[in-house]
Amino acid sequence: MTENTQQQPAANPELPTQYAPAEVEGKLYERWVERGYFEADAHSDKPPYTIVIPPPNVTGSLHLGHAFEHTLIDALTRRKRMQGYETLWQPGMDHAGIATQNVVERELAKEGKSRHDLGREAFVERVWRWKGESGGQISGQMKRLGDGVAWSRERFTMDEGLSRSVQTIFKKLYDDELIYRAERIINWCPRCLTAISDIEVEYQDDDGELVSIRYGSGDSEIVVATTRAETMLGDTAVAVHPDDERYRHLVGTEIELPLTGRRIPVVADEHVDPEFGTGAVKVTPAHDPNDFEIGRRHDLPNLAVMDERAVITAHGPFQGLDRLEARSAIVAALRAEGRVVAEKRPYSHSVGHCSRCKTTIEPRLSMQWWVKVGPLAQAAGDAVRDGRVKIHPQEMEKRYFDWVDNLHDWCISRQLWWGHRIPVWYGPNGEVVCVGPDDEAPTGEGWHQDTDVLDTWFSSGLWPFSTLGWPERTPDLAKFYPNSVLVTGYDILFFWVARMMMFGLYAMDGTPPFHTIALHGMVRDQFGKKMSKSFGNAVNPLDWMDTYGSDAVRFTLARGANPGVDVPIGEDWVQASRNFANKIWNATRFALMNGATVEGPLPDSSRMSATDRWILSRLNKTVAEVDAFYDDYQFSKLSDSLYHFAWDEVFDWYVELSKTTFFAGGEQARVSGRVLGEVLDVMLRLLHPLVPFVTETLWTTLTGEESVVVADWPKDSGFRDDAAEAEIELVQRVVTEVRRFRSDQGLQPGQKVPARLEFAGTVLVPHEAAVRQLLRLQPEGEGFAATASLPVAGATVALDLSGAIDVVAERKRLAKDLAAAEKEKAQANGKLGNEAFLAKAPDQVVEKIRTRLAKADEDIARIQAQLDGLPQV
């Protein structure tokens, strides 16, 4: 730029006038992958930084929860990569046993077939074929979001290496007597036809019925109440508390079980609450977990009366009925016999449902495989207690301990065909052989493998080390285990996190799978309501990416992410983030047009203006602040810090204050151009982990370097200039106060007004030209008359408003506003001066009135100042 000219040079030809995300995002991502930026080298001498992706289901597609979590992980890994770490973000997918089998079975149903028509081997082949053709679409969607994962390392929980890990740890647990097979009550889904674990059961209040039934007769009569009348067919006892005097004479006797012709004993058990209901409970050991334990203590028979589809199998008129049909029929039959003492319907009570298909689960006695979690859970709790693993935010520790300290043994077998088949063989003479990955399976007549598969969470619990080659001691395992941090939702703290802790500590000789567990909340709509298709408020993040760009979606999600707290999000917030991306684009483009450069060293501060020194001081403080927030996983705060620094301080103040310098040209313009280039360079690098696409385009254009992905992360240089910050703060006060006055007087933002700036003797003198430009203030000119005078920041701004406003009308309007403010003040003072009122009013009401009084005082002072600033008429 030549000196003393206001002509702006042409825009950089590489930077279009408008930012079009759809035209750049895909190409940039392909370039990043092709150049191997996201890959990780186990032989590097850089310090490792490892995060595993919470593996999405192979059946899944990118939802807003994924986009949220992936944005946070991507921001962490991009920053660490820039800081010089050998960074591994491990990708992959979960085979999702029940969900995937359901998908393929629905496809078969359209053909009029079931899995049994194909047989096990052909069905599993069909699932693999579906996985190859339709599964894993989420991978392409992750690329749309900008996920910087090491794609060459992508793993699947059913691939060969991970299957070897599963078989190895099963064998090890089995040999250590931490896996066993036993008949217990499990949660059974009559729709999915498999056992499910406690954490896969969702409880909700359903309307049912509570029926009180008279067992026995005469002196042996006992009344019990139940919400599941159909299970009475499997009752094998009635239980009472041993200290309950009402039933002591019946303990040890037998009473008649209605409708069945059977007689059942009355037993005394301390589990029974004598204060609840009648103090007597029916005992159905094969269909209730508490009853099962009572049955074990009293050696009661287990009488199953339902099959796997919850159809009644007991002999008699109810055989073949669905459980709900049987419930109505049995109550009707009891009523006909005069056995129903009371009925309450609707009766709201908590009922368990399958988390996948929402069917009401059925407690069922079944032979299953179990993990003895006691010692494993103890180790998982101790790792957090002794500080080896930190949970963030710390207040989530209590939820973690409440879970791991009270874990029941884990049912790991599932009655499915898709999944890791349990590596146990049974022989013709009752032999049981557990086979490791290097063992030969038994052969010969009568030998067969267990038909069940393992719970999906069993294999995903190995994820932090199975993806690195365990059980082999690979270079990857040595370099990248344990993970640096696990970023995941608090909602799967029990499903997944606890499983990984137990297995990691067990398999890796007491080394936990990660140093930190950083928990985030759930994404909700703008009203704080859970997002759901049934609610009609679910959002496809791909739609928002199409409309506003991936950076806008990412920045919105990060800006709402407070540790462990749910994240409300609305489309207007994404629009605001799109505006931010556009602001970055336009302001950087303007800067490039006006000489912003990164060429050469930064000039000595003695050659800089106060404005230059101010922005560099603020820049370094922002670097330090952002680093501190990253290290504390405060994504919302670091996003806000960057947003306000970029928009408010760089674009709205520094660029605007420097325009007169740039337009004037000369040495100072060259100095400020280098300062602006420095600020943009650092700011774009700071923003890159959150908004990678727009920053890549702008930074490479600004610097001419290869990619911001592999650029150095900014460091706080330590430069501070408190005097310059104080000076620019005065300039900001002047501009802000005069802008407020102009607005109060009804002046348009672009309306020019003659003004005299009395800055002599203040630090404001060098900023007069910039202040005039920002405030649209013309020189005094001939005939100037100061009709308003504003004292601010030790200086005075005198304005000639004679041709700009109707002074009479403005005085009338302000007088009316002043009267209203004085009336508000009088009313507030009246209440606060009333002792009787203060004695009765709640504290929050009194505080609200005090706030109103303070606001009234503020309004009176402001309006009076406006009146004083108007010319007399």
PDB file of N, CA, C and O in Angstrom, residues 373-389 391 400-401 403-405 407 497-506 512-514 517:
ATOM      1  N   VAL A 373     -18.262 -59.915  39.717  1.00  0.00           N
ATOM      2  CA  VAL A 373     -17.704 -58.563  39.594  1.00  0.00           C
ATOM      3  C   VAL A 373     -17.070 -58.040  40.881  1.00  0.00           C
ATOM      4  O   VAL A 373     -16.403 -57.002  40.845  1.00  0.00           O
ATOM      5  N   GLY A 374     -17.238 -58.722  41.990  1.00  0.00           N
ATOM      6  CA  GLY A 374     -16.758 -58.200  43.266  1.00  0.00           C
ATOM      7  C   GLY A 374     -15.336 -57.659  43.236  1.00  0.00           C
ATOM      8  O   GLY A 374     -15.105 -56.465  43.454  1.00  0.00           O
ATOM      9  N   PRO A 375     -14.332 -58.520  42.963  1.00  0.00           N
ATOM     10  CA  PRO A 375     -12.944 -58.024  42.975  1.00  0.00           C
ATOM     11  C   PRO A 375     -12.655 -57.040  41.843  1.00  0.00           C
ATOM     12  O   PRO A 375     -11.847 -56.124  42.004  1.00  0.00           O
ATOM     13  N   LEU A 376     -13.319 -57.213  40.707  1.00  0.00           N
ATOM     14  CA  LEU A 376     -13.106 -56.292  39.586  1.00  0.00           C
ATOM     15  C   LEU A 376     -13.652 -54.903  39.910  1.00  0.00           C
ATOM     16  O   LEU A 376     -13.016 -53.878  39.628  1.00  0.00           O
ATOM     17  N   ALA A 377     -14.849 -54.871  40.494  1.00  0.00           N
ATOM     18  CA  ALA A 377     -15.452 -53.588  40.858  1.00  0.00           C
ATOM     19  C   ALA A 377     -14.671 -52.906  41.969  1.00  0.00           C
ATOM     20  O   ALA A 377     -14.537 -51.679  41.997  1.00  0.00           O
ATOM     21  N   GLN A 378     -14.150 -53.693  42.898  1.00  0.00           N
ATOM     22  CA  GLN A 378     -13.332 -53.128  43.971  1.00  0.00           C
ATOM     23  C   GLN A 378     -12.116 -52.398  43.392  1.00  0.00           C
ATOM     24  O   GLN A 378     -11.788 -51.274  43.788  1.00  0.00           O
ATOM     25  N   ALA A 379     -11.464 -53.031  42.417  1.00  0.00           N
ATOM     26  CA  ALA A 379     -10.299 -52.420  41.778  1.00  0.00           C
ATOM     27  C   ALA A 379     -10.691 -51.160  41.022  1.00  0.00           C
ATOM     28  O   ALA A 379      -9.963 -50.158  41.035  1.00  0.00           O
ATOM     29  N   ALA A 380     -11.861 -51.190  40.367  1.00  0.00           N
ATOM     30  CA  ALA A 380     -12.328 -50.019  39.604  1.00  0.00           C
ATOM     31  C   ALA A 380     -12.623 -48.849  40.529  1.00  0.00           C
ATOM     32  O   ALA A 380     -12.373 -47.692  40.181  1.00  0.00           O
ATOM     33  N   GLY A 381     -13.161 -49.143  41.704  1.00  0.00           N
ATOM     34  CA  GLY A 381     -13.409 -48.077  42.674  1.00  0.00           C
ATOM     35  C   GLY A 381     -12.121 -47.540  43.267  1.00  0.00           C
ATOM     36  O   GLY A 381     -11.945 -46.328  43.414  1.00  0.00           O
ATOM     37  N   ASP A 382     -11.189 -48.428  43.588  1.00  0.00           N
ATOM     38  CA  ASP A 382      -9.931 -48.022  44.209  1.00  0.00           C
ATOM     39  C   ASP A 382      -9.112 -47.128  43.288  1.00  0.00           C
ATOM     40  O   ASP A 382      -8.416 -46.214  43.741  1.00  0.00           O
ATOM     41  N   ALA A 383      -9.175 -47.383  41.969  1.00  0.00           N
ATOM     42  CA  ALA A 383      -8.383 -46.592  41.026  1.00  0.00           C
ATOM     43  C   ALA A 383      -8.787 -45.123  41.037  1.00  0.00           C
ATOM     44  O   ALA A 383      -7.954 -44.241  40.811  1.00  0.00           O
ATOM     45  N   VAL A 384     -10.061 -44.869  41.313  1.00  0.00           N
ATOM     46  CA  VAL A 384     -10.524 -43.481  41.415  1.00  0.00           C
ATOM     47  C   VAL A 384     -10.232 -42.938  42.808  1.00  0.00           C
ATOM     48  O   VAL A 384      -9.799 -41.788  42.972  1.00  0.00           O
ATOM     49  N   ARG A 385     -10.422 -43.767  43.810  1.00  0.00           N
ATOM     50  CA  ARG A 385     -10.198 -43.310  45.188  1.00  0.00           C
ATOM     51  C   ARG A 385      -8.735 -42.910  45.425  1.00  0.00           C
ATOM     52  O   ARG A 385      -8.463 -41.947  46.138  1.00  0.00           O
ATOM     53  N   ASP A 386      -7.801 -43.649  44.837  1.00  0.00           N
ATOM     54  CA  ASP A 386      -6.392 -43.342  45.105  1.00  0.00           C
ATOM     55  C   ASP A 386      -5.803 -42.348  44.101  1.00  0.00           C
ATOM     56  O   ASP A 386      -4.605 -42.064  44.129  1.00  0.00           O
ATOM     57  N   GLY A 387      -6.641 -41.833  43.193  1.00  0.00           N
ATOM     58  CA  GLY A 387      -6.194 -40.763  42.317  1.00  0.00           C
ATOM     59  C   GLY A 387      -5.553 -41.192  41.022  1.00  0.00           C
ATOM     60  O   GLY A 387      -5.137 -40.342  40.223  1.00  0.00           O
ATOM     61  N   ARG A 388      -5.438 -42.509  40.774  1.00  0.00           N
ATOM     62  CA  ARG A 388      -4.874 -42.941  39.494  1.00  0.00           C
ATOM     63  C   ARG A 388      -5.748 -42.519  38.327  1.00  0.00           C
ATOM     64  O   ARG A 388      -5.270 -42.276  37.219  1.00  0.00           O
ATOM     65  N   VAL A 389      -7.056 -42.467  38.582  1.00  0.00           N
ATOM     66  CA  VAL A 389      -8.017 -42.002  37.577  1.00  0.00           C
ATOM     67  C   VAL A 389      -8.820 -40.866  38.184  1.00  0.00           C
ATOM     68  O   VAL A 389      -9.315 -40.979  39.311  1.00  0.00           O
ATOM     69  N   ILE A 391     -12.086 -38.289  37.806  1.00  0.00           N
ATOM     70  CA  ILE A 391     -13.370 -38.074  37.147  1.00  0.00           C
ATOM     71  C   ILE A 391     -13.645 -36.584  37.118  1.00  0.00           C
ATOM     72  O   ILE A 391     -13.523 -35.895  38.125  1.00  0.00           O
ATOM     73  N   TYR A 400     -20.414 -42.541  40.392  1.00  0.00           N
ATOM     74  CA  TYR A 400     -19.553 -43.653  40.014  1.00  0.00           C
ATOM     75  C   TYR A 400     -19.405 -44.644  41.177  1.00  0.00           C
ATOM     76  O   TYR A 400     -19.570 -45.858  40.998  1.00  0.00           O
ATOM     77  N   PHE A 401     -19.116 -44.120  42.360  1.00  0.00           N
ATOM     78  CA  PHE A 401     -18.942 -45.003  43.516  1.00  0.00           C
ATOM     79  C   PHE A 401     -20.258 -45.698  43.878  1.00  0.00           C
ATOM     80  O   PHE A 401     -20.252 -46.874  44.263  1.00  0.00           O
ATOM     81  N   TRP A 403     -22.359 -46.735  41.997  1.00  0.00           N
ATOM     82  CA  TRP A 403     -22.559 -47.850  41.068  1.00  0.00           C
ATOM     83  C   TRP A 403     -21.571 -48.977  41.324  1.00  0.00           C
ATOM     84  O   TRP A 403     -21.966 -50.113  41.579  1.00  0.00           O
ATOM     85  N   VAL A 404     -20.255 -48.685  41.268  1.00  0.00           N
ATOM     86  CA  VAL A 404     -19.279 -49.769  41.341  1.00  0.00           C
ATOM     87  C   VAL A 404     -19.245 -50.422  42.721  1.00  0.00           C
ATOM     88  O   VAL A 404     -18.883 -51.595  42.837  1.00  0.00           O
ATOM     89  N   ASP A 405     -19.634 -49.683  43.748  1.00  0.00           N
ATOM     90  CA  ASP A 405     -19.605 -50.257  45.096  1.00  0.00           C
ATOM     91  C   ASP A 405     -20.816 -51.144  45.372  1.00  0.00           C
ATOM     92  O   ASP A 405     -20.868 -51.811  46.403  1.00  0.00           O
ATOM     93  N   LEU A 407     -22.329 -53.171  42.730  1.00  0.00           N
ATOM     94  CA  LEU A 407     -22.568 -53.964  41.525  1.00  0.00           C
ATOM     95  C   LEU A 407     -22.989 -55.391  41.865  1.00  0.00           C
ATOM     96  O   LEU A 407     -22.415 -56.025  42.747  1.00  0.00           O
ATOM     97  N   VAL A 497     -18.224 -47.208  30.914  1.00  0.00           N
ATOM     98  CA  VAL A 497     -17.038 -46.742  31.628  1.00  0.00           C
ATOM     99  C   VAL A 497     -16.623 -47.736  32.708  1.00  0.00           C
ATOM    100  O   VAL A 497     -15.452 -48.117  32.817  1.00  0.00           O
ATOM    101  N   ALA A 498     -17.579 -48.175  33.509  1.00  0.00           N
ATOM    102  CA  ALA A 498     -17.252 -49.108  34.584  1.00  0.00           C
ATOM    103  C   ALA A 498     -16.720 -50.429  34.023  1.00  0.00           C
ATOM    104  O   ALA A 498     -15.808 -51.040  34.598  1.00  0.00           O
ATOM    105  N   ARG A 499     -17.278 -50.881  32.877  1.00  0.00           N
ATOM    106  CA  ARG A 499     -16.796 -52.131  32.270  1.00  0.00           C
ATOM    107  C   ARG A 499     -15.341 -51.974  31.824  1.00  0.00           C
ATOM    108  O   ARG A 499     -14.508 -52.874  32.023  1.00  0.00           O
ATOM    109  N   MET A 500     -15.024 -50.847  31.190  1.00  0.00           N
ATOM    110  CA  MET A 500     -13.639 -50.632  30.746  1.00  0.00           C
ATOM    111  C   MET A 500     -12.688 -50.538  31.932  1.00  0.00           C
ATOM    112  O   MET A 500     -11.553 -51.034  31.859  1.00  0.00           O
ATOM    113  N   MET A 501     -13.128 -49.902  32.992  1.00  0.00           N
ATOM    114  CA  MET A 501     -12.277 -49.811  34.174  1.00  0.00           C
ATOM    115  C   MET A 501     -11.991 -51.203  34.733  1.00  0.00           C
ATOM    116  O   MET A 501     -10.843 -51.547  35.049  1.00  0.00           O
ATOM    117  N   MET A 502     -13.023 -52.023  34.868  1.00  0.00           N
ATOM    118  CA  MET A 502     -12.829 -53.362  35.425  1.00  0.00           C
ATOM    119  C   MET A 502     -11.894 -54.200  34.560  1.00  0.00           C
ATOM    120  O   MET A 502     -10.945 -54.819  35.053  1.00  0.00           O
ATOM    121  N   PHE A 503     -12.157 -54.220  33.248  1.00  0.00           N
ATOM    122  CA  PHE A 503     -11.372 -55.066  32.358  1.00  0.00           C
ATOM    123  C   PHE A 503      -9.961 -54.523  32.144  1.00  0.00           C
ATOM    124  O   PHE A 503      -8.990 -55.283  32.046  1.00  0.00           O
ATOM    125  N   GLY A 504      -9.827 -53.183  32.051  1.00  0.00           N
ATOM    126  CA  GLY A 504      -8.507 -52.613  31.842  1.00  0.00           C
ATOM    127  C   GLY A 504      -7.572 -52.906  32.997  1.00  0.00           C
ATOM    128  O   GLY A 504      -6.419 -53.314  32.807  1.00  0.00           O
ATOM    129  N   LEU A 505      -8.040 -52.699  34.206  1.00  0.00           N
ATOM    130  CA  LEU A 505      -7.222 -52.967  35.388  1.00  0.00           C
ATOM    131  C   LEU A 505      -6.870 -54.446  35.498  1.00  0.00           C
ATOM    132  O   LEU A 505      -5.753 -54.813  35.882  1.00  0.00           O
ATOM    133  N   TYR A 506      -7.826 -55.300  35.119  1.00  0.00           N
ATOM    134  CA  TYR A 506      -7.614 -56.748  35.226  1.00  0.00           C
ATOM    135  C   TYR A 506      -6.629 -57.246  34.167  1.00  0.00           C
ATOM    136  O   TYR A 506      -5.691 -57.995  34.472  1.00  0.00           O
ATOM    137  N   PRO A 512      -4.894 -48.624  34.869  1.00  0.00           N
ATOM    138  CA  PRO A 512      -6.241 -48.252  34.419  1.00  0.00           C
ATOM    139  C   PRO A 512      -6.237 -47.857  32.953  1.00  0.00           C
ATOM    140  O   PRO A 512      -5.190 -47.479  32.396  1.00  0.00           O
ATOM    141  N   PRO A 513      -7.374 -47.926  32.291  1.00  0.00           N
ATOM    142  CA  PRO A 513      -7.417 -47.680  30.841  1.00  0.00           C
ATOM    143  C   PRO A 513      -7.265 -46.221  30.446  1.00  0.00           C
ATOM    144  O   PRO A 513      -7.022 -45.920  29.286  1.00  0.00           O
ATOM    145  N   PHE A 514      -7.433 -45.294  31.373  1.00  0.00           N
ATOM    146  CA  PHE A 514      -7.298 -43.868  31.071  1.00  0.00           C
ATOM    147  C   PHE A 514      -6.962 -43.114  32.351  1.00  0.00           C
ATOM    148  O   PHE A 514      -7.245 -43.580  33.452  1.00  0.00           O
ATOM    149  N   ILE A 517     -11.479 -39.333  33.248  1.00  0.00           N
ATOM    150  CA  ILE A 517     -12.806 -39.565  32.667  1.00  0.00           C
ATOM    151  C   ILE A 517     -13.511 -38.217  32.647  1.00  0.00           C
ATOM    152  O   ILE A 517     -13.866 -37.678  33.702  1.00  0.00           O
TER     153      ILE A 517
END
